[in-house]
């Protein structure tokens, strides 16, 4: 089968499409025939060597939408899945030799959820990493109904899901994004819109900082509030009693099932910017590197 990997770090040209053996699922795992897999900034970070791993083959791709093709010994969660089931899943791909940017991928069965019924595979593939990151960050922030949350990078994939999920929970959301994205973030449920220079210090209960503004975003949190970023171990130091943390996404099939239901109910909006063939992964990475993408780039084998 084919898979996109890196063996040396660098720009988009570092991505290689290799031929490799078909992986076999172990006990508690399933093999998924990939229909679509999202290209995320995390993949660019792997390609650039941000997470280390020099001298090794590193797989690319965390999200997958596709069809169960085989299962290991069916114990536990693996017993829930049958060949032919249409599913979505998150593979925690940090340091793995093969990711979801491939023809087939092995994932733990408890990371799998039934695929949405209202969208095609390309849109479904944008859900696992980005929506799980958003919902797990909101859990860490512990913002309650009626409180206020500011989301930086609100027009991005993670930020957009965070806006929708928070609004659905009855939280008053202020979206920070480019002025040209105001209409978009308001359509996602933001009650307020602001450019970075127009936010009053200490004005919100919590900040989810997907744009990695750091200390600047921390200033917008009230005394005793909460801040969560997206770079593990990268949260700014606490000030004024503000609790600071960063989200490190965890595969969770049960939680992903809840997010799929919200997508099918219309609470969440899956946004695909562009699709590329797996063979054109270098072109896809180059497009991501250009910036300005609204929605996710998706690879289709």
PDB file of C-alpha atoms in Angstrom:
ATOM      1  CA  UNK A   1       0.000   0.000   0.000  1.00  0.00           C
ATOM      2  CA  UNK A   2       0.975   3.650  -0.301  1.00  0.00           C
ATOM      3  CA  UNK A   3       1.701   5.976   2.601  1.00  0.00           C
ATOM      4  CA  UNK A   4       2.936   9.547   3.014  1.00  0.00           C
ATOM      5  CA  UNK A   5       5.958   9.781   5.319  1.00  0.00           C
ATOM      6  CA  UNK A   6       8.990  11.909   6.067  1.00  0.00           C
ATOM      7  CA  UNK A   7      12.485  10.573   6.641  1.00  0.00           C
ATOM      8  CA  UNK A   8      14.203  13.968   6.618  1.00  0.00           C
ATOM      9  CA  UNK A   9      12.863  17.269   7.867  1.00  0.00           C
ATOM     10  CA  UNK A  10      12.122  20.309   5.724  1.00  0.00           C
ATOM     11  CA  UNK A  11       9.524  21.946   3.533  1.00  0.00           C
ATOM     12  CA  UNK A  12       6.748  20.286   1.530  1.00  0.00           C
ATOM     13  CA  UNK A  13       9.353  18.581  -0.642  1.00  0.00           C
ATOM     14  CA  UNK A  14      10.352  16.436   2.378  1.00  0.00           C
ATOM     15  CA  UNK A  15       7.118  14.452   2.028  1.00  0.00           C
ATOM     16  CA  UNK A  16       7.552  11.057   0.356  1.00  0.00           C
ATOM     17  CA  UNK A  17       4.951   8.611  -0.964  1.00  0.00           C
ATOM     18  CA  UNK A  18       6.285   5.128  -0.280  1.00  0.00           C
ATOM     19  CA  UNK A  19       5.125   1.576  -0.929  1.00  0.00           C
ATOM     20  CA  UNK A  20       4.926  -0.447   2.265  1.00  0.00           C
ATOM     21  CA  UNK A  21       3.466  -3.701   3.567  1.00  0.00           C
ATOM     22  CA  UNK A  22      -0.198  -3.864   4.466  1.00  0.00           C
ATOM     23  CA  UNK A  23      -0.434  -3.423   8.264  1.00  0.00           C
ATOM     24  CA  UNK A  24      -2.251  -6.082  10.283  1.00  0.00           C
ATOM     25  CA  UNK A  25      -4.470  -5.234  13.279  1.00  0.00           C
ATOM     26  CA  UNK A  26      -3.539  -6.632  16.673  1.00  0.00           C
ATOM     27  CA  UNK A  27      -5.926  -7.480  19.478  1.00  0.00           C
ATOM     28  CA  UNK A  28      -8.231  -4.525  20.145  1.00  0.00           C
ATOM     29  CA  UNK A  29      -7.410  -2.813  16.850  1.00  0.00           C
ATOM     30  CA  UNK A  30      -9.151  -2.378  13.513  1.00  0.00           C
ATOM     31  CA  UNK A  31      -7.806  -1.701  10.043  1.00  0.00           C
ATOM     32  CA  UNK A  32      -9.550   1.068   8.115  1.00  0.00           C
ATOM     33  CA  UNK A  33      -9.516   1.457   4.348  1.00  0.00           C
ATOM     34  CA  UNK A  34      -8.982   5.198   4.077  1.00  0.00           C
ATOM     35  CA  UNK A  35     -11.556   7.210   2.128  1.00  0.00           C
ATOM     36  CA  UNK A  36     -10.306  10.618   3.309  1.00  0.00           C
ATOM     37  CA  UNK A  37      -7.697  11.965   5.726  1.00  0.00           C
ATOM     38  CA  UNK A  38      -7.236  15.558   6.828  1.00  0.00           C
ATOM     39  CA  UNK A  39      -3.987  17.502   6.510  1.00  0.00           C
ATOM     40  CA  UNK A  40      -3.478  19.452   9.730  1.00  0.00           C
ATOM     41  CA  UNK A  41      -0.844  21.908  10.991  1.00  0.00           C
ATOM     42  CA  UNK A  42       0.381  19.044  13.194  1.00  0.00           C
ATOM     43  CA  UNK A  43       1.477  17.257  10.022  1.00  0.00           C
ATOM     44  CA  UNK A  44       3.471  20.297   8.919  1.00  0.00           C
ATOM     45  CA  UNK A  45       5.078  20.351  12.364  1.00  0.00           C
ATOM     46  CA  UNK A  46       6.085  16.679  12.030  1.00  0.00           C
ATOM     47  CA  UNK A  47       7.480  17.388   8.570  1.00  0.00           C
ATOM     48  CA  UNK A  48       9.529  20.303   9.923  1.00  0.00           C
ATOM     49  CA  UNK A  49      10.941  18.310  12.826  1.00  0.00           C
ATOM     50  CA  UNK A  50       9.150  20.244  15.562  1.00  0.00           C
ATOM     51  CA  UNK A  51       8.429  17.030  17.484  1.00  0.00           C
ATOM     52  CA  UNK A  52      11.812  15.420  16.848  1.00  0.00           C
ATOM     53  CA  UNK A  53      12.378  11.914  15.534  1.00  0.00           C
ATOM     54  CA  UNK A  54      15.418  12.574  13.329  1.00  0.00           C
ATOM     55  CA  UNK A  55      16.714   9.536  11.503  1.00  0.00           C
ATOM     56  CA  UNK A  56      13.384   7.690  11.630  1.00  0.00           C
ATOM     57  CA  UNK A  57      10.477   7.227   9.276  1.00  0.00           C
ATOM     58  CA  UNK A  58       7.560   9.289  10.559  1.00  0.00           C
ATOM     59  CA  UNK A  59       4.018   8.808   9.317  1.00  0.00           C
ATOM     60  CA  UNK A  60       1.734  11.715   8.512  1.00  0.00           C
ATOM     61  CA  UNK A  61      -1.969  12.058   9.235  1.00  0.00           C
ATOM     62  CA  UNK A  62      -4.121  11.902  12.371  1.00  0.00           C
ATOM     63  CA  UNK A  63      -7.735  11.966  11.116  1.00  0.00           C
ATOM     64  CA  UNK A  64      -9.407   9.276   9.052  1.00  0.00           C
ATOM     65  CA  UNK A  65     -12.789   8.573   7.517  1.00  0.00           C
ATOM     66  CA  UNK A  66     -13.240   5.234   5.832  1.00  0.00           C
ATOM     67  CA  UNK A  67     -14.437   1.648   6.086  1.00  0.00           C
ATOM     68  CA  UNK A  68     -13.448  -1.074   8.532  1.00  0.00           C
ATOM     69  CA  UNK A  69     -11.460  -3.585   6.491  1.00  0.00           C
ATOM     70  CA  UNK A  70     -10.257  -6.022   9.172  1.00  0.00           C
ATOM     71  CA  UNK A  71     -10.216  -6.417  12.936  1.00  0.00           C
ATOM     72  CA  UNK A  72      -7.838  -8.032  15.372  1.00  0.00           C
ATOM     73  CA  UNK A  73      -9.081 -10.374  18.074  1.00  0.00           C
ATOM     74  CA  UNK A  74     -12.497  -8.950  18.844  1.00  0.00           C
ATOM     75  CA  UNK A  75     -12.286  -8.200  22.537  1.00  0.00           C
ATOM     76  CA  UNK A  76     -13.511  -5.030  24.176  1.00  0.00           C
ATOM     77  CA  UNK A  77     -14.246  -2.202  21.767  1.00  0.00           C
ATOM     78  CA  UNK A  78     -13.087  -4.246  18.769  1.00  0.00           C
ATOM     79  CA  UNK A  79     -16.216  -6.378  19.138  1.00  0.00           C
ATOM     80  CA  UNK A  80     -18.297  -3.308  18.257  1.00  0.00           C
ATOM     81  CA  UNK A  81     -16.960  -3.140  14.701  1.00  0.00           C
ATOM     82  CA  UNK A  82     -17.549  -5.283  11.636  1.00  0.00           C
ATOM     83  CA  UNK A  83     -15.954  -5.328   8.226  1.00  0.00           C
ATOM     84  CA  UNK A  84     -17.784  -2.819   6.051  1.00  0.00           C
ATOM     85  CA  UNK A  85     -18.695  -0.380   8.840  1.00  0.00           C
ATOM     86  CA  UNK A  86     -18.234   3.246   7.798  1.00  0.00           C
ATOM     87  CA  UNK A  87     -16.284   5.014  10.518  1.00  0.00           C
ATOM     88  CA  UNK A  88     -14.185   7.980  11.594  1.00  0.00           C
ATOM     89  CA  UNK A  89     -11.269   7.823  14.000  1.00  0.00           C
ATOM     90  CA  UNK A  90      -8.352   9.689  15.514  1.00  0.00           C
ATOM     91  CA  UNK A  91      -4.894   8.151  15.430  1.00  0.00           C
ATOM     92  CA  UNK A  92      -2.480   9.783  17.872  1.00  0.00           C
ATOM     93  CA  UNK A  93       0.251   9.857  15.260  1.00  0.00           C
ATOM     94  CA  UNK A  94       3.099  11.441  17.228  1.00  0.00           C
ATOM     95  CA  UNK A  95       6.184   9.368  16.481  1.00  0.00           C
ATOM     96  CA  UNK A  96       4.398   6.630  14.526  1.00  0.00           C
ATOM     97  CA  UNK A  97       5.957   5.198  11.374  1.00  0.00           C
ATOM     98  CA  UNK A  98       2.640   5.230   9.484  1.00  0.00           C
ATOM     99  CA  UNK A  99      -0.241   7.674   9.841  1.00  0.00           C
ATOM    100  CA  UNK A 100      -3.637   8.100   8.228  1.00  0.00           C
ATOM    101  CA  UNK A 101      -2.209   9.585   5.021  1.00  0.00           C
ATOM    102  CA  UNK A 102      -2.177   6.122   3.500  1.00  0.00           C
ATOM    103  CA  UNK A 103      -4.379   3.605   1.736  1.00  0.00           C
ATOM    104  CA  UNK A 104      -5.004   1.736   5.007  1.00  0.00           C
ATOM    105  CA  UNK A 105      -4.404   2.540   8.668  1.00  0.00           C
ATOM    106  CA  UNK A 106      -4.495   0.638  11.966  1.00  0.00           C
ATOM    107  CA  UNK A 107      -6.226   2.326  14.920  1.00  0.00           C
ATOM    108  CA  UNK A 108      -7.295   1.256  18.384  1.00  0.00           C
ATOM    109  CA  UNK A 109     -10.914   0.176  18.298  1.00  0.00           C
ATOM    110  CA  UNK A 110     -11.863   2.437  21.210  1.00  0.00           C
ATOM    111  CA  UNK A 111     -10.799   5.467  19.126  1.00  0.00           C
ATOM    112  CA  UNK A 112     -13.413   4.711  16.444  1.00  0.00           C
ATOM    113  CA  UNK A 113     -16.917   6.114  15.928  1.00  0.00           C
ATOM    114  CA  UNK A 114     -19.570   5.515  13.308  1.00  0.00           C
ATOM    115  CA  UNK A 115     -19.240   7.952  10.424  1.00  0.00           C
ATOM    116  CA  UNK A 116     -21.676  10.862  10.057  1.00  0.00           C
ATOM    117  CA  UNK A 117     -24.631  10.157   7.794  1.00  0.00           C
ATOM    118  CA  UNK A 118     -25.153  13.728   6.589  1.00  0.00           C
ATOM    119  CA  UNK A 119     -21.754  14.498   5.033  1.00  0.00           C
ATOM    120  CA  UNK A 120     -19.318  12.793   2.692  1.00  0.00           C
ATOM    121  CA  UNK A 121     -16.049  11.251   3.837  1.00  0.00           C
ATOM    122  CA  UNK A 122     -13.933  14.331   3.073  1.00  0.00           C
ATOM    123  CA  UNK A 123     -16.010  16.455   5.445  1.00  0.00           C
ATOM    124  CA  UNK A 124     -16.253  13.683   8.050  1.00  0.00           C
ATOM    125  CA  UNK A 125     -12.465  13.438   8.116  1.00  0.00           C
ATOM    126  CA  UNK A 126     -12.166  16.992   9.454  1.00  0.00           C
ATOM    127  CA  UNK A 127     -13.959  16.048  12.676  1.00  0.00           C
ATOM    128  CA  UNK A 128     -11.734  13.785  14.831  1.00  0.00           C
ATOM    129  CA  UNK A 129      -8.599  15.814  15.578  1.00  0.00           C
ATOM    130  CA  UNK A 130     -10.080  19.284  15.356  1.00  0.00           C
ATOM    131  CA  UNK A 131     -13.409  18.753  17.127  1.00  0.00           C
ATOM    132  CA  UNK A 132     -11.912  16.503  19.818  1.00  0.00           C
ATOM    133  CA  UNK A 133      -9.248  19.132  20.475  1.00  0.00           C
ATOM    134  CA  UNK A 134     -11.949  21.789  20.785  1.00  0.00           C
ATOM    135  CA  UNK A 135     -14.226  19.837  23.102  1.00  0.00           C
ATOM    136  CA  UNK A 136     -11.380  18.616  25.323  1.00  0.00           C
ATOM    137  CA  UNK A 137     -10.084  22.193  25.602  1.00  0.00           C
ATOM    138  CA  UNK A 138     -13.534  23.405  26.659  1.00  0.00           C
ATOM    139  CA  UNK A 139     -13.587  20.697  29.314  1.00  0.00           C
ATOM    140  CA  UNK A 140     -10.219  21.912  30.624  1.00  0.00           C
ATOM    141  CA  UNK A 141     -11.423  25.517  30.686  1.00  0.00           C
ATOM    142  CA  UNK A 142     -14.544  24.435  32.598  1.00  0.00           C
ATOM    143  CA  UNK A 143     -16.550  27.374  31.279  1.00  0.00           C
ATOM    144  CA  UNK A 144     -20.169  27.170  32.358  1.00  0.00           C
ATOM    145  CA  UNK A 145     -23.419  28.205  30.722  1.00  0.00           C
ATOM    146  CA  UNK A 146     -23.798  31.972  30.942  1.00  0.00           C
ATOM    147  CA  UNK A 147     -20.077  32.633  31.255  1.00  0.00           C
ATOM    148  CA  UNK A 148     -17.894  34.221  28.574  1.00  0.00           C
ATOM    149  CA  UNK A 149     -15.238  32.652  26.375  1.00  0.00           C
ATOM    150  CA  UNK A 150     -12.883  34.284  23.887  1.00  0.00           C
ATOM    151  CA  UNK A 151     -11.560  32.110  21.049  1.00  0.00           C
ATOM    152  CA  UNK A 152      -8.519  33.273  19.105  1.00  0.00           C
ATOM    153  CA  UNK A 153      -8.135  31.960  15.578  1.00  0.00           C
ATOM    154  CA  UNK A 154     -11.906  31.516  15.576  1.00  0.00           C
ATOM    155  CA  UNK A 155     -12.104  31.126  11.793  1.00  0.00           C
ATOM    156  CA  UNK A 156      -9.725  28.152  11.836  1.00  0.00           C
ATOM    157  CA  UNK A 157     -10.779  24.522  12.035  1.00  0.00           C
ATOM    158  CA  UNK A 158     -10.196  24.024  15.773  1.00  0.00           C
ATOM    159  CA  UNK A 159     -11.367  27.536  16.613  1.00  0.00           C
ATOM    160  CA  UNK A 160     -14.492  27.181  14.514  1.00  0.00           C
ATOM    161  CA  UNK A 161     -15.501  23.955  16.220  1.00  0.00           C
ATOM    162  CA  UNK A 162     -14.792  25.572  19.609  1.00  0.00           C
ATOM    163  CA  UNK A 163     -17.085  28.502  18.776  1.00  0.00           C
ATOM    164  CA  UNK A 164     -19.900  26.164  17.770  1.00  0.00           C
ATOM    165  CA  UNK A 165     -19.494  23.825  20.739  1.00  0.00           C
ATOM    166  CA  UNK A 166     -19.292  26.664  23.256  1.00  0.00           C
ATOM    167  CA  UNK A 167     -22.320  28.445  21.804  1.00  0.00           C
ATOM    168  CA  UNK A 168     -24.223  25.147  21.931  1.00  0.00           C
ATOM    169  CA  UNK A 169     -23.403  24.938  25.656  1.00  0.00           C
ATOM    170  CA  UNK A 170     -24.890  28.382  26.257  1.00  0.00           C
ATOM    171  CA  UNK A 171     -21.566  30.170  26.608  1.00  0.00           C
ATOM    172  CA  UNK A 172     -21.203  33.728  25.305  1.00  0.00           C
ATOM    173  CA  UNK A 173     -18.428  33.552  22.693  1.00  0.00           C
ATOM    174  CA  UNK A 174     -16.215  36.384  21.504  1.00  0.00           C
ATOM    175  CA  UNK A 175     -14.431  35.440  18.294  1.00  0.00           C
ATOM    176  CA  UNK A 176     -11.054  36.970  17.494  1.00  0.00           C
ATOM    177  CA  UNK A 177     -10.193  36.698  13.815  1.00  0.00           C
ATOM    178  CA  UNK A 178      -9.442  38.758  10.731  1.00  0.00           C
ATOM    179  CA  UNK A 179     -12.040  41.399   9.912  1.00  0.00           C
ATOM    180  CA  UNK A 180     -12.805  39.562   6.662  1.00  0.00           C
ATOM    181  CA  UNK A 181     -13.880  36.539   8.735  1.00  0.00           C
ATOM    182  CA  UNK A 182     -16.438  38.339  10.902  1.00  0.00           C
ATOM    183  CA  UNK A 183     -19.444  37.061   8.999  1.00  0.00           C
ATOM    184  CA  UNK A 184     -18.095  33.509   9.089  1.00  0.00           C
ATOM    185  CA  UNK A 185     -17.462  33.379  12.841  1.00  0.00           C
ATOM    186  CA  UNK A 186     -20.794  34.988  13.622  1.00  0.00           C
ATOM    187  CA  UNK A 187     -22.471  32.317  11.483  1.00  0.00           C
ATOM    188  CA  UNK A 188     -20.755  29.723  13.675  1.00  0.00           C
ATOM    189  CA  UNK A 189     -22.408  31.177  16.767  1.00  0.00           C
ATOM    190  CA  UNK A 190     -20.085  33.888  18.050  1.00  0.00           C
ATOM    191  CA  UNK A 191     -22.056  36.520  19.967  1.00  0.00           C
ATOM    192  CA  UNK A 192     -19.250  39.068  19.653  1.00  0.00           C
ATOM    193  CA  UNK A 193     -16.422  39.740  17.226  1.00  0.00           C
ATOM    194  CA  UNK A 194     -13.154  41.558  17.847  1.00  0.00           C
ATOM    195  CA  UNK A 195      -9.817  42.130  16.221  1.00  0.00           C
ATOM    196  CA  UNK A 196      -6.823  41.407  18.474  1.00  0.00           C
ATOM    197  CA  UNK A 197      -6.196  45.088  19.172  1.00  0.00           C
ATOM    198  CA  UNK A 198      -9.758  45.757  20.264  1.00  0.00           C
ATOM    199  CA  UNK A 199     -10.159  43.370  23.213  1.00  0.00           C
ATOM    200  CA  UNK A 200     -10.367  44.878  26.669  1.00  0.00           C
ATOM    201  CA  UNK A 201      -8.020  43.455  29.295  1.00  0.00           C
ATOM    202  CA  UNK A 202      -9.697  41.187  31.856  1.00  0.00           C
ATOM    203  CA  UNK A 203     -12.982  41.170  29.952  1.00  0.00           C
ATOM    204  CA  UNK A 204     -13.739  37.424  29.662  1.00  0.00           C
ATOM    205  CA  UNK A 205     -13.938  34.423  31.955  1.00  0.00           C
ATOM    206  CA  UNK A 206     -11.723  32.261  29.761  1.00  0.00           C
ATOM    207  CA  UNK A 207      -9.649  32.168  26.577  1.00  0.00           C
ATOM    208  CA  UNK A 208      -9.057  29.303  24.190  1.00  0.00           C
ATOM    209  CA  UNK A 209      -5.974  30.436  22.327  1.00  0.00           C
ATOM    210  CA  UNK A 210      -5.850  28.471  19.062  1.00  0.00           C
ATOM    211  CA  UNK A 211      -3.866  31.265  17.366  1.00  0.00           C
ATOM    212  CA  UNK A 212      -1.004  30.886  19.882  1.00  0.00           C
ATOM    213  CA  UNK A 213      -0.990  34.527  20.969  1.00  0.00           C
ATOM    214  CA  UNK A 214       0.236  33.533  24.428  1.00  0.00           C
ATOM    215  CA  UNK A 215       0.653  36.309  26.978  1.00  0.00           C
ATOM    216  CA  UNK A 216      -1.288  38.798  24.846  1.00  0.00           C
ATOM    217  CA  UNK A 217      -4.364  36.545  24.994  1.00  0.00           C
ATOM    218  CA  UNK A 218      -3.808  35.844  28.690  1.00  0.00           C
ATOM    219  CA  UNK A 219      -4.283  39.563  29.392  1.00  0.00           C
ATOM    220  CA  UNK A 220      -7.897  39.319  28.210  1.00  0.00           C
ATOM    221  CA  UNK A 221      -8.831  36.848  30.966  1.00  0.00           C
ATOM    222  CA  UNK A 222     -10.322  38.188  34.179  1.00  0.00           C
ATOM    223  CA  UNK A 223      -8.550  37.610  37.490  1.00  0.00           C
ATOM    224  CA  UNK A 224      -9.050  33.980  38.512  1.00  0.00           C
ATOM    225  CA  UNK A 225     -10.201  32.909  35.059  1.00  0.00           C
ATOM    226  CA  UNK A 226      -8.752  30.246  32.759  1.00  0.00           C
ATOM    227  CA  UNK A 227      -6.540  30.060  29.688  1.00  0.00           C
ATOM    228  CA  UNK A 228      -5.931  27.014  27.481  1.00  0.00           C
ATOM    229  CA  UNK A 229      -3.592  26.964  24.486  1.00  0.00           C
ATOM    230  CA  UNK A 230      -2.843  24.368  21.844  1.00  0.00           C
ATOM    231  CA  UNK A 231       0.910  23.860  22.337  1.00  0.00           C
ATOM    232  CA  UNK A 232       1.590  21.250  25.060  1.00  0.00           C
ATOM    233  CA  UNK A 233       3.967  22.656  27.673  1.00  0.00           C
ATOM    234  CA  UNK A 234       3.639  25.973  25.864  1.00  0.00           C
ATOM    235  CA  UNK A 235       1.095  27.803  28.017  1.00  0.00           C
ATOM    236  CA  UNK A 236       2.217  31.139  29.483  1.00  0.00           C
ATOM    237  CA  UNK A 237       2.899  31.383  33.202  1.00  0.00           C
ATOM    238  CA  UNK A 238      -0.072  32.106  35.428  1.00  0.00           C
ATOM    239  CA  UNK A 239      -0.759  35.712  36.418  1.00  0.00           C
ATOM    240  CA  UNK A 240      -3.521  37.260  38.523  1.00  0.00           C
ATOM    241  CA  UNK A 241      -4.689  33.822  39.594  1.00  0.00           C
ATOM    242  CA  UNK A 242      -5.522  32.808  36.027  1.00  0.00           C
ATOM    243  CA  UNK A 243      -5.264  29.051  35.557  1.00  0.00           C
ATOM    244  CA  UNK A 244      -3.151  28.308  32.461  1.00  0.00           C
ATOM    245  CA  UNK A 245      -2.900  25.037  30.583  1.00  0.00           C
ATOM    246  CA  UNK A 246      -2.674  23.545  27.095  1.00  0.00           C
ATOM    247  CA  UNK A 247      -4.777  20.846  25.480  1.00  0.00           C
ATOM    248  CA  UNK A 248      -3.127  17.612  24.354  1.00  0.00           C
ATOM    249  CA  UNK A 249      -5.740  15.768  22.336  1.00  0.00           C
ATOM    250  CA  UNK A 250      -6.604  12.200  23.320  1.00  0.00           C
ATOM    251  CA  UNK A 251      -8.348   9.645  21.054  1.00  0.00           C
ATOM    252  CA  UNK A 252     -11.801   8.950  22.451  1.00  0.00           C
ATOM    253  CA  UNK A 253     -14.324   6.993  20.414  1.00  0.00           C
ATOM    254  CA  UNK A 254     -17.201   7.643  22.822  1.00  0.00           C
ATOM    255  CA  UNK A 255     -16.648  11.390  22.731  1.00  0.00           C
ATOM    256  CA  UNK A 256     -16.174  11.289  18.965  1.00  0.00           C
ATOM    257  CA  UNK A 257     -19.542   9.535  18.704  1.00  0.00           C
ATOM    258  CA  UNK A 258     -21.133  12.510  20.495  1.00  0.00           C
ATOM    259  CA  UNK A 259     -19.453  14.920  18.077  1.00  0.00           C
ATOM    260  CA  UNK A 260     -20.668  12.919  15.083  1.00  0.00           C
ATOM    261  CA  UNK A 261     -24.210  13.214  16.447  1.00  0.00           C
ATOM    262  CA  UNK A 262     -23.812  16.989  16.778  1.00  0.00           C
ATOM    263  CA  UNK A 263     -22.569  17.157  13.187  1.00  0.00           C
ATOM    264  CA  UNK A 264     -25.553  15.157  11.952  1.00  0.00           C
ATOM    265  CA  UNK A 265     -27.873  17.404  13.978  1.00  0.00           C
ATOM    266  CA  UNK A 266     -26.420  20.517  12.335  1.00  0.00           C
ATOM    267  CA  UNK A 267     -24.808  21.868  15.499  1.00  0.00           C
ATOM    268  CA  UNK A 268     -21.342  21.445  13.992  1.00  0.00           C
ATOM    269  CA  UNK A 269     -20.229  22.445  10.509  1.00  0.00           C
ATOM    270  CA  UNK A 270     -17.469  20.469   8.797  1.00  0.00           C
ATOM    271  CA  UNK A 271     -15.505  22.703   6.418  1.00  0.00           C
ATOM    272  CA  UNK A 272     -13.323  21.423   3.600  1.00  0.00           C
ATOM    273  CA  UNK A 273     -11.160  24.001   1.862  1.00  0.00           C
ATOM    274  CA  UNK A 274      -9.625  21.791  -0.840  1.00  0.00           C
ATOM    275  CA  UNK A 275      -9.027  18.120  -1.612  1.00  0.00           C
ATOM    276  CA  UNK A 276      -5.897  16.533  -3.071  1.00  0.00           C
ATOM    277  CA  UNK A 277      -5.035  13.028  -4.149  1.00  0.00           C
ATOM    278  CA  UNK A 278      -2.693  11.181  -1.800  1.00  0.00           C
ATOM    279  CA  UNK A 279      -0.156  11.141  -4.624  1.00  0.00           C
ATOM    280  CA  UNK A 280      -0.209  14.953  -4.542  1.00  0.00           C
ATOM    281  CA  UNK A 281       0.600  15.220  -0.827  1.00  0.00           C
ATOM    282  CA  UNK A 282       3.553  17.530  -1.551  1.00  0.00           C
ATOM    283  CA  UNK A 283       1.215  19.952  -3.336  1.00  0.00           C
ATOM    284  CA  UNK A 284      -1.210  19.769  -0.409  1.00  0.00           C
ATOM    285  CA  UNK A 285       1.574  20.603   2.079  1.00  0.00           C
ATOM    286  CA  UNK A 286       2.655  23.514  -0.126  1.00  0.00           C
ATOM    287  CA  UNK A 287      -0.906  24.856  -0.138  1.00  0.00           C
ATOM    288  CA  UNK A 288      -1.110  24.579   3.646  1.00  0.00           C
ATOM    289  CA  UNK A 289       2.189  26.423   3.951  1.00  0.00           C
ATOM    290  CA  UNK A 290       0.796  29.337   1.922  1.00  0.00           C
ATOM    291  CA  UNK A 291      -1.701  30.056   4.720  1.00  0.00           C
ATOM    292  CA  UNK A 292      -5.115  31.634   4.479  1.00  0.00           C
ATOM    293  CA  UNK A 293      -6.907  28.275   4.362  1.00  0.00           C
ATOM    294  CA  UNK A 294     -10.468  28.348   5.697  1.00  0.00           C
ATOM    295  CA  UNK A 295     -11.546  24.826   6.531  1.00  0.00           C
ATOM    296  CA  UNK A 296      -9.222  21.875   6.148  1.00  0.00           C
ATOM    297  CA  UNK A 297      -7.241  20.434   3.271  1.00  0.00           C
ATOM    298  CA  UNK A 298      -8.147  16.770   2.804  1.00  0.00           C
ATOM    299  CA  UNK A 299      -6.212  13.962   1.116  1.00  0.00           C
ATOM    300  CA  UNK A 300      -8.138  11.321  -0.803  1.00  0.00           C
ATOM    301  CA  UNK A 301      -6.339   8.057  -1.734  1.00  0.00           C
TER     302      UNK A 301
END
